[in-house]
Amino acid sequence: MREYNIAVLKGDGIGPEIVEEAIRVLDRAGEKFGFRLRYHYALLGGCAIDETGVPLPQETVDACKAADSTLLGAVGGPKWDGVPGDRRPEKGLLGIRGALGLFANLRPAVIFPELREASPLRPEIIGSGLDILVVRELTGGIYFGERGRRTVEGAEAAYDTEQYTVPEIERIARVAFQMARKRQKRVCSVDKANVLESSRLWRSVVARIGEEEFPDVALSHMYVDNCAMQLVRNPGQFDVIVTSNIFGDILSDEASMISGSIGMLASASLGAGKAGLYEPIHGSAPDIAGTGRANPLATILSAAMMLRYSLEEPEAAAAIEAAVSQALKTARTADIWTEGTRQVSCKEMGALVCEAL
Ligand code: IPM
Ligand code: MG
């Protein structure tokens, strides 16, 4: 029997509840498709701070490095708002992305036909559907650049630095072009080249990689402010969007919302090897933690992405995605509930997906 070792980082807030449902679904998929998963639990974020004093203990890095892949819930919460910036739960998340070299973050924004009415966009704008893949650079840019405090003309000041090297841009561009080849062969590179020097370099490197290595993929460039607008004006124009760490952070939240609910969207973070880190793009939602109101589907869909990209179990991945569609036909968690469907808890939604599998 095929066996996979999965590092599991439940994290904070609703993290443990949603991860539990994803694991149930993964186990069910394993039964059905003939593989077994072994889970290795480790701490990340606020729970790690509470237990060990730091958001990313070395044992967690080791556990993720030793595993075939990592599944993550979410980190952070008001409890740790007071801790200094360099030891916040979010720092643990950035740390694990960096430590594992996960430079490519794939954030698909799709509308499940069942959820069309949950999108805040009018039906004529959504048209026949929506299928965007945001490819976000994840280990560079302003998130990892030099930052600090200093005095400027006698006043206290703070600064953060946006910097990209040519190899960093080349490798993320290649990921985007490769993904586009499996889709509609269109890449839109998003930057702020009318203002930022780092964006001007970004644009020229992406253009060169496109020309030299991917002449079969259509490349366009767009300023980030325009892209934010185009996403709500005519989202159907996009296939793959490739962009920097911070622009990708912002645009992927926007793309997620037009697809109905941020509670639905999965993500994969990949590096040079096969192992990746899979997490929902939403946060830890401390306000609803423990109430059973969380939507586990983004985490379940992240587990499906893990099966597809890291474990090479594409049939199981597709089956989970189909089971999610099936479950949505009759039942909804609170965030996506509409008249005429049954409102279910996090646990019930997990069970329905398992059943549909
Ligand atoms: C995300 C989150 C994180 C990010 C935060 C929690 C550090 O917003 O994964 O999009 O900005 O990358
Ligand atoms: Mg974000």
Short mmCIF file of C-alpha atoms and ligand atoms in Angstrom, two decimals:
data_model
loop_
_atom_site.label_atom_id
_atom_site.label_comp_id
_atom_site.label_asym_id
_atom_site.label_seq_id
_atom_site.Cartn_x
_atom_site.Cartn_y
_atom_site.Cartn_z
CA MET A 1 0.00 0.00 0.00
CA ARG A 2 1.24 3.51 -0.80
CA GLU A 3 2.09 5.39 2.38
CA TYR A 4 2.60 9.08 2.95
CA ASN A 5 3.86 11.01 5.95
CA ILE A 6 2.03 14.24 6.54
CA ALA A 7 3.12 16.93 8.98
CA VAL A 8 0.01 18.51 10.47
CA LEU A 9 0.02 22.02 11.93
CA LYS A 10 -3.42 22.69 13.33
CA GLY A 11 -2.55 26.16 14.53
CA ASP A 12 -4.96 28.47 16.34
CA GLY A 13 -8.59 29.56 16.37
CA ILE A 14 -10.66 27.41 14.04
CA GLY A 15 -7.46 25.69 12.82
CA PRO A 16 -7.93 22.48 14.85
CA GLU A 17 -11.61 22.07 13.84
CA ILE A 18 -11.09 22.51 10.12
CA VAL A 19 -7.95 20.35 10.02
CA GLU A 20 -9.79 17.55 11.80
CA GLU A 21 -12.40 17.46 9.06
CA ALA A 22 -9.76 17.55 6.33
CA ILE A 23 -8.05 14.56 7.94
CA ARG A 24 -11.30 12.63 8.03
CA VAL A 25 -11.77 13.29 4.33
CA LEU A 26 -8.14 12.35 3.55
CA ASP A 27 -8.50 9.06 5.42
CA ARG A 28 -11.71 8.27 3.57
CA ALA A 29 -9.99 9.06 0.26
CA GLY A 30 -7.13 6.77 1.26
CA GLU A 31 -9.52 3.89 1.97
CA LYS A 32 -11.14 4.40 -1.37
CA PHE A 33 -8.03 4.86 -3.50
CA GLY A 34 -5.67 2.50 -1.69
CA PHE A 35 -3.17 4.63 0.21
CA ARG A 36 -2.46 5.28 3.87
CA LEU A 37 -1.55 8.56 5.51
CA ARG A 38 0.47 8.90 8.69
CA TYR A 39 0.11 12.17 10.54
CA HIS A 40 2.83 13.89 12.54
CA TYR A 41 1.47 16.75 14.61
CA ALA A 42 3.57 19.82 15.35
CA LEU A 43 3.04 23.32 16.74
CA LEU A 44 2.92 26.57 14.79
CA GLY A 45 1.72 30.06 15.68
CA GLY A 46 0.04 31.09 18.92
CA CYS A 47 -0.22 27.56 20.30
CA ALA A 48 3.54 27.20 19.77
CA ILE A 49 4.18 30.49 21.59
CA ASP A 50 2.11 29.25 24.54
CA GLU A 51 3.93 25.91 24.72
CA THR A 52 7.47 26.82 23.75
CA GLY A 53 7.79 30.62 23.75
CA VAL A 54 8.38 30.87 19.98
CA PRO A 55 5.94 30.73 17.03
CA LEU A 56 8.05 28.29 15.03
CA PRO A 57 9.94 25.72 17.14
CA GLN A 58 12.82 23.87 15.47
CA GLU A 59 10.97 20.55 15.95
CA THR A 60 8.21 21.87 13.70
CA VAL A 61 10.67 22.74 10.93
CA ASP A 62 12.23 19.28 11.31
CA ALA A 63 8.82 17.54 11.21
CA CYS A 64 7.85 19.38 8.02
CA LYS A 65 11.20 18.70 6.36
CA ALA A 66 10.91 15.00 7.17
CA ALA A 67 7.35 14.71 5.83
CA ASP A 68 6.10 14.16 2.29
CA SER A 69 3.96 17.24 2.74
CA THR A 70 2.45 19.57 5.32
CA LEU A 71 -1.18 20.40 6.06
CA LEU A 72 -1.84 23.62 7.95
CA GLY A 73 -4.97 25.10 9.54
CA ALA A 74 -4.53 28.77 10.43
CA VAL A 75 -2.54 30.82 12.91
CA GLY A 76 -3.00 33.91 15.05
CA GLY A 77 -5.59 35.52 17.29
CA PRO A 78 -6.16 38.47 19.62
CA LYS A 79 -4.53 36.58 22.47
CA TRP A 80 -1.12 37.18 20.89
CA ASP A 81 -1.71 40.70 19.60
CA GLY A 82 0.49 42.09 22.34
CA VAL A 83 3.61 40.03 21.58
CA PRO A 84 6.46 41.83 19.79
CA GLY A 85 6.42 41.79 15.96
CA ASP A 86 9.28 39.38 15.52
CA ARG A 87 7.58 36.74 17.67
CA ARG A 88 3.98 37.01 16.51
CA PRO A 89 2.13 33.87 15.34
CA GLU A 90 2.24 35.21 11.74
CA LYS A 91 6.02 35.27 11.99
CA GLY A 92 5.83 31.50 12.44
CA LEU A 93 3.90 31.20 9.19
CA LEU A 94 6.41 33.33 7.29
CA GLY A 95 9.19 31.37 8.98
CA ILE A 96 7.95 27.97 7.88
CA ARG A 97 7.40 29.18 4.31
CA GLY A 98 10.96 30.49 4.28
CA ALA A 99 12.50 27.46 6.03
CA LEU A 100 10.93 25.07 3.54
CA GLY A 101 11.82 27.30 0.57
CA LEU A 102 8.19 27.49 -0.55
CA PHE A 103 8.49 30.31 -3.04
CA ALA A 104 5.37 29.64 -5.10
CA ASN A 105 1.93 30.07 -3.64
CA LEU A 106 -0.94 28.83 -5.81
CA ARG A 107 -4.33 30.26 -4.94
CA PRO A 108 -7.09 29.10 -7.23
CA ALA A 109 -10.29 31.18 -7.21
CA VAL A 110 -13.11 29.19 -8.72
CA ILE A 111 -16.84 29.51 -8.42
CA PHE A 112 -18.57 26.28 -7.62
CA PRO A 113 -21.74 26.33 -9.76
CA GLU A 114 -23.65 25.55 -6.56
CA LEU A 115 -22.39 28.80 -5.02
CA ARG A 116 -23.03 31.23 -7.84
CA GLU A 117 -25.61 33.10 -5.84
CA ALA A 118 -23.12 33.51 -2.97
CA SER A 119 -20.87 35.75 -5.08
CA PRO A 120 -21.37 39.46 -4.42
CA LEU A 121 -20.98 40.05 -8.18
CA ARG A 122 -24.01 40.23 -10.43
CA PRO A 123 -24.68 37.12 -12.55
CA GLU A 124 -23.96 38.98 -15.79
CA ILE A 125 -20.49 39.87 -14.50
CA ILE A 126 -19.71 36.32 -13.44
CA GLY A 127 -20.94 35.10 -16.81
CA SER A 128 -20.27 31.43 -17.39
CA GLY A 129 -18.08 31.12 -14.33
CA LEU A 130 -14.78 32.06 -12.87
CA ASP A 131 -11.53 30.14 -12.81
CA ILE A 132 -8.49 32.19 -11.86
CA LEU A 133 -5.19 30.93 -10.52
CA VAL A 134 -3.25 33.48 -8.52
CA VAL A 135 0.45 32.58 -8.42
CA ARG A 136 1.90 34.58 -5.58
CA GLU A 137 5.63 34.88 -4.91
CA LEU A 138 5.95 33.78 -1.28
CA THR A 139 9.47 34.04 0.10
CA GLY A 140 10.65 37.42 -1.14
CA GLY A 141 9.65 41.02 -1.53
CA ILE A 142 8.61 43.32 1.27
CA TYR A 143 7.64 40.41 3.53
CA PHE A 144 11.27 39.35 3.78
CA GLY A 145 13.13 42.56 2.96
CA GLU A 146 15.00 44.72 5.42
CA ARG A 147 12.78 46.60 7.85
CA GLY A 148 13.25 48.72 10.89
CA ARG A 149 12.83 51.99 12.72
CA ARG A 150 14.96 55.06 12.40
CA THR A 151 14.86 58.79 12.87
CA VAL A 152 14.20 60.91 9.81
CA GLU A 153 14.56 64.67 10.17
CA GLY A 154 14.06 64.35 13.87
CA ALA A 155 10.87 62.29 13.57
CA GLU A 156 10.44 58.63 14.37
CA ALA A 157 10.02 56.61 11.17
CA ALA A 158 9.61 52.99 10.08
CA TYR A 159 10.55 51.34 6.80
CA ASP A 160 10.11 48.06 4.93
CA THR A 161 11.93 47.13 1.75
CA GLU A 162 10.59 45.62 -1.44
CA GLN A 163 13.41 43.81 -3.23
CA TYR A 164 13.49 41.06 -5.84
CA THR A 165 16.46 39.35 -7.42
CA VAL A 166 16.39 38.17 -11.03
CA PRO A 167 16.50 34.45 -10.06
CA GLU A 168 13.57 34.96 -7.66
CA ILE A 169 11.49 36.47 -10.45
CA GLU A 170 12.58 33.86 -12.98
CA ARG A 171 11.54 30.91 -10.87
CA ILE A 172 8.09 32.26 -9.97
CA ALA A 173 7.50 33.27 -13.58
CA ARG A 174 8.31 29.72 -14.70
CA VAL A 175 5.79 28.28 -12.24
CA ALA A 176 3.10 30.61 -13.58
CA PHE A 177 3.84 29.80 -17.22
CA GLN A 178 3.91 26.07 -16.51
CA MET A 179 0.56 26.28 -14.73
CA ALA A 180 -0.89 28.29 -17.62
CA ARG A 181 0.16 25.56 -20.06
CA LYS A 182 -2.19 23.17 -18.26
CA ARG A 183 -4.99 25.75 -18.36
CA GLN A 184 -5.94 28.43 -20.89
CA LYS A 185 -2.33 29.42 -21.65
CA ARG A 186 -2.72 33.01 -20.54
CA VAL A 187 -0.59 34.74 -17.92
CA CYS A 188 -1.21 38.24 -16.60
CA SER A 189 1.77 39.57 -14.66
CA VAL A 190 0.72 42.17 -12.11
CA ASP A 191 3.05 44.89 -10.86
CA LYS A 192 3.36 48.61 -10.18
CA ALA A 193 5.99 49.31 -12.84
CA ASN A 194 4.80 52.88 -13.28
CA VAL A 195 6.21 53.64 -9.82
CA LEU A 196 8.38 50.89 -8.37
CA GLU A 197 11.87 49.96 -9.58
CA SER A 198 11.41 46.40 -8.27
CA SER A 199 8.29 46.18 -10.48
CA ARG A 200 10.23 47.36 -13.52
CA LEU A 201 12.73 44.57 -13.02
CA TRP A 202 9.86 42.13 -12.39
CA ARG A 203 8.16 43.10 -15.63
CA SER A 204 11.26 42.79 -17.80
CA VAL A 205 12.26 39.42 -16.34
CA VAL A 206 8.77 37.93 -16.69
CA ALA A 207 8.65 39.20 -20.29
CA ARG A 208 12.01 37.62 -21.10
CA ILE A 209 11.11 34.23 -19.58
CA GLY A 210 7.85 34.29 -21.49
CA GLU A 211 9.54 35.09 -24.78
CA GLU A 212 12.44 32.70 -24.42
CA GLU A 213 10.84 29.70 -22.76
CA PHE A 214 7.07 29.93 -23.14
CA PRO A 215 6.27 31.43 -26.55
CA ASP A 216 3.09 29.34 -26.61
CA VAL A 217 1.66 31.17 -23.57
CA ALA A 218 0.05 34.61 -24.04
CA LEU A 219 1.55 37.13 -21.60
CA SER A 220 0.05 40.45 -20.58
CA HIS A 221 1.05 42.98 -17.92
CA MET A 222 -1.23 44.96 -15.64
CA TYR A 223 -0.77 47.49 -12.87
CA VAL A 224 -1.98 46.24 -9.53
CA ASP A 225 -4.55 48.99 -8.99
CA ASN A 226 -6.09 48.27 -12.37
CA CYS A 227 -6.06 44.54 -11.61
CA ALA A 228 -7.97 45.12 -8.36
CA MET A 229 -10.57 46.95 -10.42
CA GLN A 230 -10.66 44.46 -13.29
CA LEU A 231 -11.23 41.59 -10.86
CA VAL A 232 -14.64 42.97 -9.97
CA ARG A 233 -15.40 44.47 -13.39
CA ASN A 234 -14.61 41.49 -15.61
CA PRO A 235 -13.02 38.58 -13.71
CA GLY A 236 -13.53 36.24 -16.66
CA GLN A 237 -10.61 37.88 -18.50
CA PHE A 238 -8.06 36.24 -16.17
CA ASP A 239 -6.51 32.80 -16.38
CA VAL A 240 -3.23 32.86 -14.42
CA ILE A 241 -2.19 35.94 -12.47
CA VAL A 242 1.45 36.05 -11.35
CA THR A 243 2.54 38.67 -8.87
CA SER A 244 4.72 39.63 -5.93
CA ASN A 245 4.27 38.54 -2.34
CA ILE A 246 2.33 41.55 -1.10
CA PHE A 247 0.25 42.17 -4.23
CA GLY A 248 -0.61 38.45 -4.26
CA ASP A 249 -1.68 38.61 -0.63
CA ILE A 250 -4.13 41.40 -1.39
CA LEU A 251 -5.40 40.25 -4.78
CA SER A 252 -5.98 36.68 -3.62
CA ASP A 253 -8.28 37.88 -0.84
CA GLU A 254 -10.20 39.88 -3.40
CA ALA A 255 -10.34 36.99 -5.86
CA SER A 256 -11.55 34.70 -3.10
CA MET A 257 -14.44 36.93 -2.17
CA ILE A 258 -15.76 37.23 -5.69
CA SER A 259 -15.93 33.45 -5.75
CA GLY A 260 -18.45 33.48 -2.92
CA SER A 261 -16.67 33.06 0.37
CA ILE A 262 -13.14 33.22 1.61
CA GLY A 263 -14.12 30.07 3.50
CA MET A 264 -13.96 28.11 0.26
CA LEU A 265 -10.51 28.78 -1.09
CA ALA A 266 -7.52 26.47 -0.84
CA SER A 267 -3.86 27.10 -1.42
CA ALA A 268 -0.67 25.25 -2.16
CA SER A 269 2.82 26.53 -1.40
CA LEU A 270 5.51 24.83 -3.38
CA GLY A 271 9.28 24.94 -3.56
CA ALA A 272 11.85 23.24 -5.74
CA GLY A 273 10.96 19.70 -4.64
CA LYS A 274 7.67 17.83 -4.45
CA ALA A 275 6.82 18.54 -0.82
CA GLY A 276 4.54 21.48 -0.22
CA LEU A 277 2.49 23.22 2.41
CA TYR A 278 -1.25 23.26 2.00
CA GLU A 279 -3.53 25.66 3.82
CA PRO A 280 -6.82 27.49 3.43
CA ILE A 281 -6.31 31.12 2.50
CA HIS A 282 -8.59 32.36 5.27
CA GLY A 283 -7.37 33.11 8.76
CA SER A 284 -7.96 31.58 12.17
CA ALA A 285 -11.34 33.34 12.72
CA PRO A 286 -10.98 33.47 16.52
CA ASP A 287 -14.47 34.99 16.83
CA ILE A 288 -16.13 31.73 15.76
CA ALA A 289 -13.57 29.23 17.08
CA GLY A 290 -15.23 26.40 18.96
CA THR A 291 -18.75 27.34 17.87
CA GLY A 292 -18.95 24.78 15.06
CA ARG A 293 -19.65 27.55 12.55
CA ALA A 294 -16.34 27.29 10.68
CA ASN A 295 -16.33 26.20 7.05
CA PRO A 296 -13.91 23.26 6.64
CA LEU A 297 -14.15 23.20 2.83
CA ALA A 298 -11.11 25.39 2.10
CA THR A 299 -8.98 23.05 4.20
CA ILE A 300 -10.55 19.98 2.62
CA LEU A 301 -9.85 21.45 -0.82
CA SER A 302 -6.28 22.23 0.30
CA ALA A 303 -5.91 18.55 1.20
CA ALA A 304 -7.12 17.73 -2.32
CA MET A 305 -4.44 20.02 -3.74
CA MET A 306 -1.88 18.18 -1.62
CA LEU A 307 -2.97 14.88 -3.16
CA ARG A 308 -2.65 16.37 -6.62
CA TYR A 309 0.62 18.33 -6.41
CA SER A 310 2.71 16.56 -3.77
CA LEU A 311 1.46 12.99 -3.48
CA GLU A 312 0.53 12.34 -7.09
CA GLU A 313 -2.90 10.98 -6.29
CA PRO A 314 -4.89 12.97 -8.87
CA GLU A 315 -7.92 10.67 -8.86
CA ALA A 316 -8.33 11.05 -5.12
CA ALA A 317 -7.94 14.83 -5.48
CA ALA A 318 -10.62 15.02 -8.15
CA ALA A 319 -12.91 12.78 -6.12
CA ILE A 320 -12.64 15.09 -3.11
CA GLU A 321 -13.44 18.10 -5.25
CA ALA A 322 -16.46 16.34 -6.70
CA ALA A 323 -17.57 15.33 -3.20
CA VAL A 324 -17.38 18.96 -2.08
CA SER A 325 -19.62 19.97 -4.99
CA GLN A 326 -22.00 17.20 -4.07
CA ALA A 327 -22.17 18.25 -0.41
CA LEU A 328 -22.83 21.86 -1.42
CA LYS A 329 -25.96 20.84 -3.31
CA THR A 330 -27.89 20.41 -0.08
CA ALA A 331 -25.89 21.76 2.82
CA ARG A 332 -24.02 24.94 3.71
CA THR A 333 -22.00 26.23 6.60
CA ALA A 334 -23.08 29.61 7.99
CA ASP A 335 -20.74 31.71 5.81
CA ILE A 336 -22.26 30.45 2.54
CA TRP A 337 -25.75 29.61 3.71
CA THR A 338 -28.66 30.59 1.47
CA GLU A 339 -32.40 30.10 1.64
CA GLY A 340 -33.40 26.59 0.61
CA THR A 341 -30.29 24.83 1.86
CA ARG A 342 -29.67 23.16 5.19
CA GLN A 343 -27.29 24.98 7.52
CA VAL A 344 -24.74 22.55 8.92
CA SER A 345 -21.82 22.67 11.34
CA CYS A 346 -18.16 22.23 10.53
CA LYS A 347 -18.33 18.58 11.62
CA GLU A 348 -21.49 17.85 9.67
CA MET A 349 -19.95 19.35 6.53
CA GLY A 350 -16.90 17.12 6.94
CA ALA A 351 -19.15 14.11 7.36
CA LEU A 352 -21.17 15.01 4.26
CA VAL A 353 -18.03 15.24 2.15
CA CYS A 354 -16.88 11.83 3.46
CA GLU A 355 -20.27 10.40 2.64
CA ALA A 356 -20.23 11.82 -0.87
CA LEU A 357 -16.78 10.27 -1.33
C1 IPM B 1 -2.02 34.87 3.92
C2 IPM B 1 -2.04 35.63 5.20
C3 IPM B 1 -0.61 35.78 5.70
C4 IPM B 1 0.17 36.53 4.65
C5 IPM B 1 -0.46 36.46 7.08
C6 IPM B 1 -1.27 35.75 8.13
C7 IPM B 1 0.98 36.58 7.49
O1 IPM B 1 -2.66 36.86 5.04
O2 IPM B 1 -1.55 33.71 3.91
O3 IPM B 1 -2.49 35.40 2.92
O4 IPM B 1 0.10 37.76 4.59
O5 IPM B 1 0.85 35.88 3.86
MG MG B 2 -3.57 37.10 3.14
#
